[in-house]
CSV table of C-alpha atoms in Angstrom, one decimal:
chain,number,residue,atom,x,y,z
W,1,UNK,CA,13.6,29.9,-7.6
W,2,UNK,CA,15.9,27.3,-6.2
W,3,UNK,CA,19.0,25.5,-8.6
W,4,UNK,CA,17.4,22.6,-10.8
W,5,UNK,CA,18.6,18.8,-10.3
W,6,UNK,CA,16.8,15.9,-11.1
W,7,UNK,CA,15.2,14.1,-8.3
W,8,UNK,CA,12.8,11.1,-8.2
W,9,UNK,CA,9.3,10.5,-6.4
W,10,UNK,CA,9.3,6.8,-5.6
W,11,UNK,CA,6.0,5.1,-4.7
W,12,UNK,CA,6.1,1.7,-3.2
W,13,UNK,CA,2.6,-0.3,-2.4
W,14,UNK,CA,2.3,0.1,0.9
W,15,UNK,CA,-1.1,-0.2,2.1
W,16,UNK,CA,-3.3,2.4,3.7
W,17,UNK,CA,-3.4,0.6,7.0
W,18,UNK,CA,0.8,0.6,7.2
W,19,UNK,CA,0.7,3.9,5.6
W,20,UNK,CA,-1.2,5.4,9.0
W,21,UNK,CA,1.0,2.9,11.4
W,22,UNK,CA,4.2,4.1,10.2
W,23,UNK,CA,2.9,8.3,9.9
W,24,UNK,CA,4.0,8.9,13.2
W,25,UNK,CA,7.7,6.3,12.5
W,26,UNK,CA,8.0,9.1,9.7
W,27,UNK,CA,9.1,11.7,11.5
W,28,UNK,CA,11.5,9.3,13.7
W,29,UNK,CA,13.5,8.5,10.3
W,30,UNK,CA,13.6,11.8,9.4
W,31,UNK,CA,14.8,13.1,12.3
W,32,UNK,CA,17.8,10.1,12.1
W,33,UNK,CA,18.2,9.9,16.2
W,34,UNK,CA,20.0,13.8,15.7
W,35,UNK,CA,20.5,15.7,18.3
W,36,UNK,CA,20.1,18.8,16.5
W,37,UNK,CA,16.1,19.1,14.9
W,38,UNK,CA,16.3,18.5,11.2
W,39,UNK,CA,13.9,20.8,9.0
W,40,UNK,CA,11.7,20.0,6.2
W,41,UNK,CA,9.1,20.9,3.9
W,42,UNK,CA,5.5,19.5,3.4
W,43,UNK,CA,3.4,20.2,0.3
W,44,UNK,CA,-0.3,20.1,1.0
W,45,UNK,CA,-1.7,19.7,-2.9
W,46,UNK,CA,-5.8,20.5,-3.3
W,47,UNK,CA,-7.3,20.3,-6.5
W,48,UNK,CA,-7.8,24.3,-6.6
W,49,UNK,CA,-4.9,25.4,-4.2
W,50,UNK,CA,-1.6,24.9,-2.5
W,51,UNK,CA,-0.2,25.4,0.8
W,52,UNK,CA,3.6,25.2,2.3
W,53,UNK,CA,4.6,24.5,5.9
W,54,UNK,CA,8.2,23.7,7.5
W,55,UNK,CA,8.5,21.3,9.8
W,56,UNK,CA,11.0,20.4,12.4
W,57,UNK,CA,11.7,17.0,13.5
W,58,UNK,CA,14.1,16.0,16.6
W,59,UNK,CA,12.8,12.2,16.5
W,60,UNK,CA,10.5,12.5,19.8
W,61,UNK,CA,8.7,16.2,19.1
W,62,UNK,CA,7.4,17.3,15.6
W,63,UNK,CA,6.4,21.1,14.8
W,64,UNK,CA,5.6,23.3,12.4
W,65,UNK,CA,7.5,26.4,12.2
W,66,UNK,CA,5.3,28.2,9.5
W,67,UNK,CA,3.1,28.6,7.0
W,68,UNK,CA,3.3,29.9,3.5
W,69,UNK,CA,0.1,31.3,2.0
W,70,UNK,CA,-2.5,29.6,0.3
W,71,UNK,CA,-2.0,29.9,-3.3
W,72,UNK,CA,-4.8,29.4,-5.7
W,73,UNK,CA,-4.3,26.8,-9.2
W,74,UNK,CA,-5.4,24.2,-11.1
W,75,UNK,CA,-3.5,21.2,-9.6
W,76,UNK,CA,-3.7,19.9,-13.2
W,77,UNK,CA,-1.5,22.6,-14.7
W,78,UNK,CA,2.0,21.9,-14.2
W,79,UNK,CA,3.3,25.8,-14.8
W,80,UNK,CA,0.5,26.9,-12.7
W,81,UNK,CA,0.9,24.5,-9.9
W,82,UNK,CA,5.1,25.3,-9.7
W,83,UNK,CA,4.4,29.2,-9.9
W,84,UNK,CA,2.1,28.8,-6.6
W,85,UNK,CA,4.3,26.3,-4.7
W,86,UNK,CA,6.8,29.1,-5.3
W,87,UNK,CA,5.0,31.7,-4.0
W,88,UNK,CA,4.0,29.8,-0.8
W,89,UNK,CA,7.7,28.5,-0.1
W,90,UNK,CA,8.6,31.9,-0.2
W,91,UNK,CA,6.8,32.6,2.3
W,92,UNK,CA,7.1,29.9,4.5
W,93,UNK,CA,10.8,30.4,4.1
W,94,UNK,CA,11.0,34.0,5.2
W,95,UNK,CA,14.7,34.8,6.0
W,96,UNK,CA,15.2,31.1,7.2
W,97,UNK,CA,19.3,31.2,7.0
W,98,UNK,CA,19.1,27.5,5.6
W,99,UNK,CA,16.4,26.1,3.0
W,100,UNK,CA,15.6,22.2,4.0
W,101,UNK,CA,15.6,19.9,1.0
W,102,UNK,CA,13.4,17.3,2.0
W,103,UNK,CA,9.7,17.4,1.0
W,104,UNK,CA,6.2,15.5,2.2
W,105,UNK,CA,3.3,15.7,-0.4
W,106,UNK,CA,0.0,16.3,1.2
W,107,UNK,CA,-2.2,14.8,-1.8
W,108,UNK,CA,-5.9,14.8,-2.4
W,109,UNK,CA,-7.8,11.2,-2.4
W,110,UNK,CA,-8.1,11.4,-6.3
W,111,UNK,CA,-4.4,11.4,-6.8
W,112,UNK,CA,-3.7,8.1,-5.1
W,113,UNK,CA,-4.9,5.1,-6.2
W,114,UNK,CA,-6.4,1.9,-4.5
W,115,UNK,CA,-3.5,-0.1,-4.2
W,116,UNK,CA,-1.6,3.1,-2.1
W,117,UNK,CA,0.4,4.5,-5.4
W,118,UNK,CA,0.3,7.8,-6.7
W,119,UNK,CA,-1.7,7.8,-9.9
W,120,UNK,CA,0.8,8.0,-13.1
W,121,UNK,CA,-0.2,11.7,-14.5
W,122,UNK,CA,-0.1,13.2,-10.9
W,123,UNK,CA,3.8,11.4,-10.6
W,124,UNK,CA,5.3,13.6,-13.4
W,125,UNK,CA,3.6,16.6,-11.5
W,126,UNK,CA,5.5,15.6,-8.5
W,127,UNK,CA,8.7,14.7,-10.3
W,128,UNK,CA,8.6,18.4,-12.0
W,129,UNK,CA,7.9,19.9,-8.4
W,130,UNK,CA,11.3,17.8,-6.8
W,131,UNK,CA,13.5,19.2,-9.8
W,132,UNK,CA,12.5,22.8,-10.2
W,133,UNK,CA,13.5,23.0,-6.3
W,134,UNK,CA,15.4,20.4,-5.9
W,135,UNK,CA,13.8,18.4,-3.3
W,136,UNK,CA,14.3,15.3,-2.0
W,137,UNK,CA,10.9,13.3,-1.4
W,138,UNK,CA,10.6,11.4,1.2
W,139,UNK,CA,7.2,10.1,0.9
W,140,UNK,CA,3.1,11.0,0.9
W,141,UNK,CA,0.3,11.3,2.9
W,142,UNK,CA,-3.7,11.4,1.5
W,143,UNK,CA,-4.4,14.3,3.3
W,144,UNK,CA,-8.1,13.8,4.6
W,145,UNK,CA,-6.4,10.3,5.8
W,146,UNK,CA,-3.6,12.5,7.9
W,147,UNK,CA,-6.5,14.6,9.4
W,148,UNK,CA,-8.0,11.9,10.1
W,149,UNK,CA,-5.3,10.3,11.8
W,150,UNK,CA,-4.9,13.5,13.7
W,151,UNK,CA,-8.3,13.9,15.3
W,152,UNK,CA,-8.1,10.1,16.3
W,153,UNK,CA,-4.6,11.0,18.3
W,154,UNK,CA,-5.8,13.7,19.5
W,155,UNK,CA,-9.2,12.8,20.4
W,156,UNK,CA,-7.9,9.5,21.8
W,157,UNK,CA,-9.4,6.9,20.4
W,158,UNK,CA,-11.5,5.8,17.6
W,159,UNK,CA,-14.6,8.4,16.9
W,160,UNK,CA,-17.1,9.3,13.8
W,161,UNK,CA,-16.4,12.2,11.6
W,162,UNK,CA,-17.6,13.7,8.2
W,163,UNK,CA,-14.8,15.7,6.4
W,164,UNK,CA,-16.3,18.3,3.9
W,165,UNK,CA,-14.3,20.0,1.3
W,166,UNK,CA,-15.5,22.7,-0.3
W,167,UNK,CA,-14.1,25.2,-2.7
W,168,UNK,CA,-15.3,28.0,-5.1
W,169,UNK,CA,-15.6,25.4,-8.1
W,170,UNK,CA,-18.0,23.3,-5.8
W,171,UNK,CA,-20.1,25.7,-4.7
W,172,UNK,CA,-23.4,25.9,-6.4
């Protein structure tokens, strides 16, 4: 594990049409004009597992550098939830010489609410996350809107897609 601070998740109402203009502005900020590409972590949060990538940003090109595994908990259980984001961060990090602090939550649908803010259990989830590893958020994405976003860019243009989510507690 990482050394504890305190660190807050803040949520401003911004709404779901600005959220997906500025997605790609994101990773300009982040990147701050540097030269040099600055790392960072993103958090994808299902309601039955976990996943950790690092990123790099230079401001112009984005990339991911790897992939932790996917770990298996109940989103709902803060112990469980920390022990797997462990576990994936460590191996996403490998031997990386320099951890990044930064971190982008990848949440499901039912953890944001209407008006674009992050529902007030799921907050202290997030807020124990940032201080067991001391990460700095800076910001959220609703992760079927990101993929969505990403098959529109990439596709080019607008098109018509059914997103299915499935998982062993679904299943019948």
């Amino acid at each position: 594990c990482r050394s504890r601070r305190s660190s807050r998740v803040s949520s401003s109402p911004v709404s779901l049409k600005q959220q997906l203009m500025d997605l790609p502005n994101l990773f300009n900020r982040i990147a701050n004009n540097q030269q040099e590409p600055q790392k960072f972590i993103a958090i994808e949060i299902g309601l039955d597992a976990v996943k950790v990538a690092l990123w790099q940003s230079d401001g112009q090109h984005t990339e991911v550098i790897s992939i932790g595994s996917v770990q298996s908990c109940t989103a709902a259980d803060e112990e469980e939830l920390l022990t797997a984001i462990d576990t994936s961060l460590a191996d996403a990090l490998g031997s990386l010489p320099d951890e990044p602090d930064q971190v982008i939550f990848g949440l499901p649908d039912a953890w944001v609410e209407d008006n674009n803010t992050i529902v007030d259990s799921k907050k202290a989830l997030l807020k124990a996350v940032c201080k067991k590893f001391s990460f700095r958020p800076i910001g959220f994405v609703i992760t079927t809107v990101a993929i969505s976003h990403y098959l529109r860019d990439t596709e080019g243009g607008a098109s018509s897609y059914i997103l299915v989510q499935l998982s062993p507690g679904q299943l019948v």
